[in-house]
PDB file of C-alpha atoms in Angstrom:
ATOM      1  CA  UNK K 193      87.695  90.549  92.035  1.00 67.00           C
ATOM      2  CA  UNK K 194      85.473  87.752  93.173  1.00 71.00           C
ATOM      3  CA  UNK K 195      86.993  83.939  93.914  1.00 71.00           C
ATOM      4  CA  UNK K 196      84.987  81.806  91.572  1.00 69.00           C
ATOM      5  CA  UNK K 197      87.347  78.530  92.318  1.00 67.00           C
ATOM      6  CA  UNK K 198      89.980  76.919  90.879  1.00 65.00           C
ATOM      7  CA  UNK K 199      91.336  75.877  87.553  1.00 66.00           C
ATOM      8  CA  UNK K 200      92.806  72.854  88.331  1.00 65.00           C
ATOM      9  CA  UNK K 201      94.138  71.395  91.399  1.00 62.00           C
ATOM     10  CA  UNK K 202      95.165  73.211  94.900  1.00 64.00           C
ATOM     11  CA  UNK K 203      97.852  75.066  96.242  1.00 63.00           C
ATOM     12  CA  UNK K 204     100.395  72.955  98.626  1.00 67.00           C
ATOM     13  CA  UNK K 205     100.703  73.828 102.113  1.00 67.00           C
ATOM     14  CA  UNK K 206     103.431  76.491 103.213  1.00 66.00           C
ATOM     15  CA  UNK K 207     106.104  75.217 105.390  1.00 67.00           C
ATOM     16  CA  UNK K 208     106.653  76.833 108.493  1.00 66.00           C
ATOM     17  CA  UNK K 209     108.531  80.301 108.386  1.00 69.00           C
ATOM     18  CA  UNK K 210     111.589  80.555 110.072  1.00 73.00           C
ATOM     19  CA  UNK K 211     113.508  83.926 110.638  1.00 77.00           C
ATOM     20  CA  UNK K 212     116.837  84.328 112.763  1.00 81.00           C
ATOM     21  CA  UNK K 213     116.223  85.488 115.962  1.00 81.00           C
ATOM     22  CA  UNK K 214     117.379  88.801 115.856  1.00 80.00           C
ATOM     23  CA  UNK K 215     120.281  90.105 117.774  1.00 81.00           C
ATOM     24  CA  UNK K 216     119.032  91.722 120.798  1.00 81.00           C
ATOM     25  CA  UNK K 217     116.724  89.561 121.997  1.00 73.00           C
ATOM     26  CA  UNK K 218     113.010  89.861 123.244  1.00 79.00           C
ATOM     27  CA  UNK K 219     110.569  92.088 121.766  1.00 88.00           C
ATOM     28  CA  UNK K 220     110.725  95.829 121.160  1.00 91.00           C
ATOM     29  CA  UNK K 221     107.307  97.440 121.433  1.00 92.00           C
ATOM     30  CA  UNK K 222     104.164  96.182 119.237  1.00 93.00           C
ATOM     31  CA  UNK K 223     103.746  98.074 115.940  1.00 94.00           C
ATOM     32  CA  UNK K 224     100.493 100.401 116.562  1.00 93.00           C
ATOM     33  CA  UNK K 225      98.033  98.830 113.935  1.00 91.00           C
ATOM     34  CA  UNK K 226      95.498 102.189 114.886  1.00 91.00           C
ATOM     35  CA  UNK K 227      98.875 103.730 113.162  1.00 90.00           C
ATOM     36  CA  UNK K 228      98.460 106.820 115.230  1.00 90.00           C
ATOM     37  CA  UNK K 229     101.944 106.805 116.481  1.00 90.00           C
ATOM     38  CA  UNK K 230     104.900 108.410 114.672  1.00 89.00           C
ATOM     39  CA  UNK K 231     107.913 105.687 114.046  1.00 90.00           C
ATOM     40  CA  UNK K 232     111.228 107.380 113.641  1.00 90.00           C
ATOM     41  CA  UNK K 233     114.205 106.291 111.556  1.00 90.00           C
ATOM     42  CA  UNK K 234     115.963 103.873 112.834  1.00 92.00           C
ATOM     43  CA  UNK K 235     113.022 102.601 115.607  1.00 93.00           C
ATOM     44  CA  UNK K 236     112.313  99.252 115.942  1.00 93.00           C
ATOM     45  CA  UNK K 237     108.773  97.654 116.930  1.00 94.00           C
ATOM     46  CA  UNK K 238     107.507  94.178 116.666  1.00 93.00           C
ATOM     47  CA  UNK K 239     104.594  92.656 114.395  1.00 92.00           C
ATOM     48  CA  UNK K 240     103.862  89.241 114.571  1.00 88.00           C
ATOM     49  CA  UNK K 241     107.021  88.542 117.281  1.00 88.00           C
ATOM     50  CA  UNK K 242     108.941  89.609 114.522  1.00 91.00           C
ATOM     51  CA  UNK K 243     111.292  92.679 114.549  1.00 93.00           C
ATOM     52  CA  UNK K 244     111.624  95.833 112.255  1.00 94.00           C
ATOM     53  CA  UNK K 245     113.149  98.738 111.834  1.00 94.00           C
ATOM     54  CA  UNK K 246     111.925 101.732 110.297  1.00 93.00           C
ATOM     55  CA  UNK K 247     114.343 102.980 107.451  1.00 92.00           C
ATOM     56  CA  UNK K 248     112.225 105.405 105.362  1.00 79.00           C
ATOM     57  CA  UNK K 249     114.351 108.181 104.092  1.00 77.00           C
ATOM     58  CA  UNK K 250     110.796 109.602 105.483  1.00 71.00           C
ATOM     59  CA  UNK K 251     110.013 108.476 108.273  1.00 69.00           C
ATOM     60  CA  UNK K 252     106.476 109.314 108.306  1.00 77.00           C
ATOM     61  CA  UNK K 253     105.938 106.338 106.100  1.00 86.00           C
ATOM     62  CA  UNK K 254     106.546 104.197 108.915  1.00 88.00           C
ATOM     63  CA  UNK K 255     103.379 105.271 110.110  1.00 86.00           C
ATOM     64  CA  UNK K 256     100.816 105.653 107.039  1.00 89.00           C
ATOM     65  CA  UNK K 257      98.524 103.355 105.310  1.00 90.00           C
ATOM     66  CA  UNK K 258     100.586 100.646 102.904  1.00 90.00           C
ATOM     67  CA  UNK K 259     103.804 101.235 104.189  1.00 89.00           C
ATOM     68  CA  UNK K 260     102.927  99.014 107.738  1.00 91.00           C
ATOM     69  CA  UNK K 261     105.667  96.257 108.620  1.00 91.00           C
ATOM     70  CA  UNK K 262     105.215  93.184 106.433  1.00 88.00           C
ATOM     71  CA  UNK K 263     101.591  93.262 104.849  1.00 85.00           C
ATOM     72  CA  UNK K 264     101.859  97.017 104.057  1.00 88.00           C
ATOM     73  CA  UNK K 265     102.169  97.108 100.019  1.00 90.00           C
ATOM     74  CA  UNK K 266     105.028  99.096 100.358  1.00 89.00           C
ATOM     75  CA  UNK K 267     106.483  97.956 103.586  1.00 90.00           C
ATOM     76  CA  UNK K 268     109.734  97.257 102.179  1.00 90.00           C
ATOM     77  CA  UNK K 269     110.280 100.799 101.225  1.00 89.00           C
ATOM     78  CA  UNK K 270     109.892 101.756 105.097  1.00 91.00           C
ATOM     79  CA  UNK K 271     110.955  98.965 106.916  1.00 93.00           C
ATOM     80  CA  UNK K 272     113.410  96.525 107.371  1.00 93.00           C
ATOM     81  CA  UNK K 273     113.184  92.853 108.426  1.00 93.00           C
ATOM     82  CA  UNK K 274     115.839  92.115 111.451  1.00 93.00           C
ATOM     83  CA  UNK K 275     114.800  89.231 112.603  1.00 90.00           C
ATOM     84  CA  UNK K 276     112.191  87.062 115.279  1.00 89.00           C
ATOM     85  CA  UNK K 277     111.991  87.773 118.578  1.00 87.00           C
ATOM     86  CA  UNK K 278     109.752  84.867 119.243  1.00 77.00           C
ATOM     87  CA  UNK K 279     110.303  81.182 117.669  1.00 53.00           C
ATOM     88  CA  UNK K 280     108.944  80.997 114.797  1.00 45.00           C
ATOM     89  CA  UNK K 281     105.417  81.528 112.764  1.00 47.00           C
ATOM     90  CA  UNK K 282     103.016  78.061 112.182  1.00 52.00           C
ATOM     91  CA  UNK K 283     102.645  77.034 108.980  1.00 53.00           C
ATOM     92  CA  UNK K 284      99.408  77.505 106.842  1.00 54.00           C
ATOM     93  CA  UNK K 285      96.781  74.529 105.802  1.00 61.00           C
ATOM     94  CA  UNK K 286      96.806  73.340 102.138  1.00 62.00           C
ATOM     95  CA  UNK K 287      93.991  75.755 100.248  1.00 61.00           C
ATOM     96  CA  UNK K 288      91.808  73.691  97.991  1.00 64.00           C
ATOM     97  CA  UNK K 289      89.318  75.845  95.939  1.00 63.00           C
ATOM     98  CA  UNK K 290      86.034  74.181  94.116  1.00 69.00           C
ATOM     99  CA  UNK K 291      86.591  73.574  90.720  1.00 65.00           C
ATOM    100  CA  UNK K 292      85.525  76.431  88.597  1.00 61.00           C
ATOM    101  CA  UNK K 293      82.164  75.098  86.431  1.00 68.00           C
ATOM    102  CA  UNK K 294      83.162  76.080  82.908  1.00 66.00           C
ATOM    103  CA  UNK K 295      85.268  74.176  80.704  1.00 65.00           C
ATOM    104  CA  UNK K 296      89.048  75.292  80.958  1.00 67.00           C
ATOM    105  CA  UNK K 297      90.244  78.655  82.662  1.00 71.00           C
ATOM    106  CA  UNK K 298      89.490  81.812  81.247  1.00 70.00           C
ATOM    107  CA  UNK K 299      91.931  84.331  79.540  1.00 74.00           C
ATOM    108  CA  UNK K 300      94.870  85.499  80.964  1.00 78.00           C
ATOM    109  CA  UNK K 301      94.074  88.787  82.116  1.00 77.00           C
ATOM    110  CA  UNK K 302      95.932  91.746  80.099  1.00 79.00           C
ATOM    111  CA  UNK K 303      97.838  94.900  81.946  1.00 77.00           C
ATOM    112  CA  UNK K 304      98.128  96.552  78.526  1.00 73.00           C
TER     113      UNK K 304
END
């Protein structure tokens, strides 16, 4: 898909993101990214300064492609969110697209 702008208006700002600090206190090791090292169940590693913990009835999926803590599309399914170990994350900027150039926004796209 290719960004061609914006309907109408923007999007508002995020606020900041806040998560508990979790339990234990500082930071278990950082998630491997190169996701070349094997997470078992119940491990926990930090991403971001903030803590998970594999819980994959498989844990192999702790380590693969779309299962990786928070932006994985499946990380839920392998990991579980326990808290920060750091403060907390800065919040975005407001996005404002361009306009899009052609009168009203096109169809709504259809998953049938």
């Amino acid at each position: 898909w290719r960004l061609w702008g914006s309907c109408e208006g923007t999007l508002a700002p995020t606020a900041a993101v806040t998560y508990e600090p979790w339990s234990e206190g500082g930071c278990p090791p950082e998630f491997d990214t190169s996701l070349s090292t094997s997470y078992e169940t119940g491990e926990r590693v930090a991403f971001d300064d903030v803590v998970y913990e594999c819980i994959a009835a498989t844990s192999a999926r702790c380590n693969q492609a779309g299962w990786e803590p928070e932006y994985g599309m499946y990380w839920e399914e392998a990991w579980e969110l326990l808290g920060s170990c750091a403060g907390t994350l800065a919040p975005t900027a407001a996005v404002t697209y361009e306009l899009w150039e052609k009168v009203g926004c096109p169809p709504e796209y259809d998953t049938s």
